[in-house]
Amino acid sequence: MNATLAILSRELRLALRSGGGAGLGLAFFLMVVMLIPFGVGPVPHLLAQIAPGTLWIAALLACLLSLDRLFQADFEDGTLDILALSPMPLEGLVAIKAFAHWLTTGLPLVIAAPILGITLNLADSAYWWLVISLAVGTPALSFLGAIGAALTVGIRRGGLLLSLLVLPLYIPTLIFGARCVTSASEGMDVMPAFQLLAGVTLFTLALTPIAAAAALRMHMR
Amino acid sequence: MTLSVSNLACYRTGRLIFSDQSFTLDAGEAVMLRGPNGSGKSTLLRALAGMLPFEGDVVLNGVSLGNDHDGVQEQIAYAGHLDAIKPQLTVGENLTFWARLFGGGSIDDAVEQFALAEIWDRPAHACSAGQKRRLGLARLVVSARTLWLLDEPTVSLDVETTARFAAIIKKHCASGGMALIATHIDLGLDTPREIMLDPNVVQKSAPSNDPFLSEAWE
């Protein structure tokens, strides 16, 4: 327990200090969503129609931004070697680091999304589901990203490769997440999409620690 | 408490680094690992720490590295070329993190032995190379492990600190610990045993089981 808290508090501290990139994802999210009305034009009904998809795609890209440093920084300065010798199993380490990534990247997006919904003229009935679907879906983005980050850990400038690996894996979360919000705005039944979204997240939470730890071991041996 | 290594061989990217290394370490012993550049000192230490594939038997206190990987790793503290320090955190935060993660060692002891009190609140990026090295080595004390694997631990340390570090190794050994130290200098330990690694003249290639590498070098 003490080791878990030690790693978690260190991850949060590093993310919030300079160069940690915690605010980067949020700023990117804000910028992208604010640009959409300029590009599409001030047509309220059109914006309302594309709002769910736009918010979800922007959230997904914002999550990707800081993923490449998830294990790379620790790999480069030798910390990963020492962590491998620590009492904390690599599976646990992966789960804690991905959770910390969600706390510093995913959670701010969940909080900022409803405010940005206003700029896209999102339907009133969809705000709650926007927050709920992002809250349930974004952990899957951080955890799937952790697999990609572990696979590309030894590669210089692996950030682009990471995006190519991870973006296809994000598709189910994107489809069901955006569907949740669209259904809510059109007054349709939200539950089918929401249950699938939650299912994808639960599956990812269970799979990621094992997959990413296996990838890290492969790189270290 | 013993470490016994028999017929250890290591390959890297299909090239034999060393083979037929057999030696033992008894409780309280510090052994020097010597050899010219490229003779495989770092590789041997990383293999013993379970961070590289190897052939042969490595048994630490009755636990075999081949069978119980984690069981051996739980008894090892490793200090390599990299100090594993986060530049954004202060010296104190770095050390406290390792102490909480490993549990068991005393932070006060580490601070006193490596004279870290005066730089405790300094961000690690503002430390000199020698100060960072001291912080990196202090991790050995807070992690309280039996076997220390040290790869060139005295790089960028001044004479006084090197002597101080030798005393710390002696203290570790006196309390039943073991240390295997790859170094080119004389640390000033009392009659330390030495293991010589010869550069491998015969460039034997490995029987690779990597499907992507097989026949790649033929």
PDB file of C-alpha atoms in Angstrom, chain B residues 11-111:
ATOM      1  CA  TYR B  11      24.662 -13.251 -25.528  1.00  0.00           C
ATOM      2  CA  ARG B  12      23.686  -9.841 -26.814  1.00  0.00           C
ATOM      3  CA  THR B  13      22.156  -9.442 -30.267  1.00  0.00           C
ATOM      4  CA  GLY B  14      23.422 -12.903 -31.063  1.00  0.00           C
ATOM      5  CA  ARG B  15      27.033 -12.237 -30.023  1.00  0.00           C
ATOM      6  CA  LEU B  16      28.681 -14.118 -27.185  1.00  0.00           C
ATOM      7  CA  ILE B  17      29.844 -11.607 -24.554  1.00  0.00           C
ATOM      8  CA  PHE B  18      31.327 -14.059 -22.073  1.00  0.00           C
ATOM      9  CA  SER B  19      30.962 -17.711 -21.152  1.00  0.00           C
ATOM     10  CA  ASP B  20      31.933 -20.242 -18.479  1.00  0.00           C
ATOM     11  CA  GLN B  21      31.887 -17.764 -15.624  1.00  0.00           C
ATOM     12  CA  SER B  22      31.688 -19.625 -12.322  1.00  0.00           C
ATOM     13  CA  PHE B  23      32.212 -18.022  -8.924  1.00  0.00           C
ATOM     14  CA  THR B  24      30.677 -17.753  -5.487  1.00  0.00           C
ATOM     15  CA  LEU B  25      30.164 -14.913  -3.033  1.00  0.00           C
ATOM     16  CA  ASP B  26      29.832 -15.644   0.664  1.00  0.00           C
ATOM     17  CA  ALA B  27      28.098 -13.510   3.234  1.00  0.00           C
ATOM     18  CA  GLY B  28      30.164 -10.474   4.122  1.00  0.00           C
ATOM     19  CA  GLU B  29      32.205 -10.547   0.955  1.00  0.00           C
ATOM     20  CA  ALA B  30      32.829  -7.736  -1.497  1.00  0.00           C
ATOM     21  CA  VAL B  31      34.255  -8.918  -4.803  1.00  0.00           C
ATOM     22  CA  MET B  32      35.742  -6.755  -7.542  1.00  0.00           C
ATOM     23  CA  LEU B  33      34.793  -7.436 -11.130  1.00  0.00           C
ATOM     24  CA  ARG B  34      37.650  -6.424 -13.387  1.00  0.00           C
ATOM     25  CA  GLY B  35      38.262  -6.448 -17.084  1.00  0.00           C
ATOM     26  CA  PRO B  36      38.983  -4.092 -19.974  1.00  0.00           C
ATOM     27  CA  ASN B  37      36.236  -2.092 -21.694  1.00  0.00           C
ATOM     28  CA  GLY B  38      33.809  -4.313 -23.516  1.00  0.00           C
ATOM     29  CA  SER B  39      34.680  -7.462 -21.576  1.00  0.00           C
ATOM     30  CA  GLY B  40      31.111  -7.780 -20.299  1.00  0.00           C
ATOM     31  CA  LYS B  41      31.195  -6.420 -16.743  1.00  0.00           C
ATOM     32  CA  SER B  42      27.962  -4.476 -17.099  1.00  0.00           C
ATOM     33  CA  THR B  43      26.338  -7.347 -18.966  1.00  0.00           C
ATOM     34  CA  LEU B  44      27.254  -9.770 -16.185  1.00  0.00           C
ATOM     35  CA  LEU B  45      25.825  -7.492 -13.501  1.00  0.00           C
ATOM     36  CA  ARG B  46      22.609  -6.919 -15.457  1.00  0.00           C
ATOM     37  CA  ALA B  47      22.255 -10.658 -16.070  1.00  0.00           C
ATOM     38  CA  LEU B  48      22.633 -11.340 -12.336  1.00  0.00           C
ATOM     39  CA  ALA B  49      19.970  -8.706 -11.649  1.00  0.00           C
ATOM     40  CA  GLY B  50      17.616 -10.630 -13.923  1.00  0.00           C
ATOM     41  CA  MET B  51      17.518  -7.892 -16.533  1.00  0.00           C
ATOM     42  CA  LEU B  52      19.129  -9.858 -19.388  1.00  0.00           C
ATOM     43  CA  PRO B  53      18.701 -13.392 -20.676  1.00  0.00           C
ATOM     44  CA  PHE B  54      21.518 -15.753 -19.702  1.00  0.00           C
ATOM     45  CA  GLU B  55      22.625 -19.370 -19.769  1.00  0.00           C
ATOM     46  CA  GLY B  56      23.865 -21.224 -16.710  1.00  0.00           C
ATOM     47  CA  ASP B  57      22.822 -21.248 -13.069  1.00  0.00           C
ATOM     48  CA  VAL B  58      22.511 -18.317 -10.703  1.00  0.00           C
ATOM     49  CA  VAL B  59      21.488 -19.206  -7.149  1.00  0.00           C
ATOM     50  CA  LEU B  60      21.129 -16.555  -4.458  1.00  0.00           C
ATOM     51  CA  ASN B  61      20.430 -17.798  -0.926  1.00  0.00           C
ATOM     52  CA  GLY B  62      18.950 -21.012  -2.277  1.00  0.00           C
ATOM     53  CA  VAL B  63      16.701 -19.272  -4.802  1.00  0.00           C
ATOM     54  CA  SER B  64      17.450 -19.890  -8.445  1.00  0.00           C
ATOM     55  CA  LEU B  65      17.177 -16.950 -10.836  1.00  0.00           C
ATOM     56  CA  GLY B  66      16.000 -19.252 -13.605  1.00  0.00           C
ATOM     57  CA  ASN B  67      13.097 -20.654 -11.561  1.00  0.00           C
ATOM     58  CA  ASP B  68      12.082 -17.839  -9.253  1.00  0.00           C
ATOM     59  CA  HIS B  69      12.933 -14.610 -11.023  1.00  0.00           C
ATOM     60  CA  ASP B  70      11.118 -12.319  -8.562  1.00  0.00           C
ATOM     61  CA  GLY B  71      12.464 -14.209  -5.548  1.00  0.00           C
ATOM     62  CA  VAL B  72      16.019 -13.326  -6.568  1.00  0.00           C
ATOM     63  CA  GLN B  73      15.230  -9.772  -7.659  1.00  0.00           C
ATOM     64  CA  GLU B  74      13.729  -9.074  -4.231  1.00  0.00           C
ATOM     65  CA  GLN B  75      17.175  -9.529  -2.665  1.00  0.00           C
ATOM     66  CA  ILE B  76      19.110  -7.344  -5.074  1.00  0.00           C
ATOM     67  CA  ALA B  77      19.969  -3.670  -5.172  1.00  0.00           C
ATOM     68  CA  TYR B  78      21.449  -2.499  -8.467  1.00  0.00           C
ATOM     69  CA  ALA B  79      23.279   0.722  -9.233  1.00  0.00           C
ATOM     70  CA  GLY B  80      24.141   1.133 -12.895  1.00  0.00           C
ATOM     71  CA  HIS B  81      25.543   3.864 -15.111  1.00  0.00           C
ATOM     72  CA  LEU B  82      22.292   5.801 -14.815  1.00  0.00           C
ATOM     73  CA  ASP B  83      21.366   7.307 -11.466  1.00  0.00           C
ATOM     74  CA  ALA B  84      17.587   6.855 -11.872  1.00  0.00           C
ATOM     75  CA  ILE B  85      16.983  10.359 -10.539  1.00  0.00           C
ATOM     76  CA  LYS B  86      14.087  12.586 -11.554  1.00  0.00           C
ATOM     77  CA  PRO B  87      15.476  16.072 -12.243  1.00  0.00           C
ATOM     78  CA  GLN B  88      12.130  17.755 -11.485  1.00  0.00           C
ATOM     79  CA  LEU B  89      12.065  16.438  -7.906  1.00  0.00           C
ATOM     80  CA  THR B  90      14.262  17.595  -5.054  1.00  0.00           C
ATOM     81  CA  VAL B  91      16.981  15.382  -3.595  1.00  0.00           C
ATOM     82  CA  GLY B  92      14.763  14.689  -0.608  1.00  0.00           C
ATOM     83  CA  GLU B  93      11.749  13.782  -2.725  1.00  0.00           C
ATOM     84  CA  ASN B  94      13.814  11.411  -4.839  1.00  0.00           C
ATOM     85  CA  LEU B  95      15.245   9.598  -1.833  1.00  0.00           C
ATOM     86  CA  THR B  96      11.964   9.511   0.091  1.00  0.00           C
ATOM     87  CA  PHE B  97      10.263   7.951  -2.917  1.00  0.00           C
ATOM     88  CA  TRP B  98      12.785   5.103  -3.109  1.00  0.00           C
ATOM     89  CA  ALA B  99      12.622   4.576   0.638  1.00  0.00           C
ATOM     90  CA  ARG B 100       8.824   4.321   0.602  1.00  0.00           C
ATOM     91  CA  LEU B 101       8.871   2.054  -2.435  1.00  0.00           C
ATOM     92  CA  PHE B 102      11.419  -0.413  -1.111  1.00  0.00           C
ATOM     93  CA  GLY B 103      10.682  -0.049   2.590  1.00  0.00           C
ATOM     94  CA  GLY B 104      13.077  -1.319   5.207  1.00  0.00           C
ATOM     95  CA  GLY B 105      16.071   0.998   4.990  1.00  0.00           C
ATOM     96  CA  SER B 106      16.596   4.114   7.054  1.00  0.00           C
ATOM     97  CA  ILE B 107      16.531   7.495   5.297  1.00  0.00           C
ATOM     98  CA  ASP B 108      18.456   9.108   8.154  1.00  0.00           C
ATOM     99  CA  ASP B 109      21.293   6.612   7.730  1.00  0.00           C
ATOM    100  CA  ALA B 110      21.456   7.269   4.003  1.00  0.00           C
ATOM    101  CA  VAL B 111      21.446  11.045   4.474  1.00  0.00           C
TER     102      VAL B 111
END
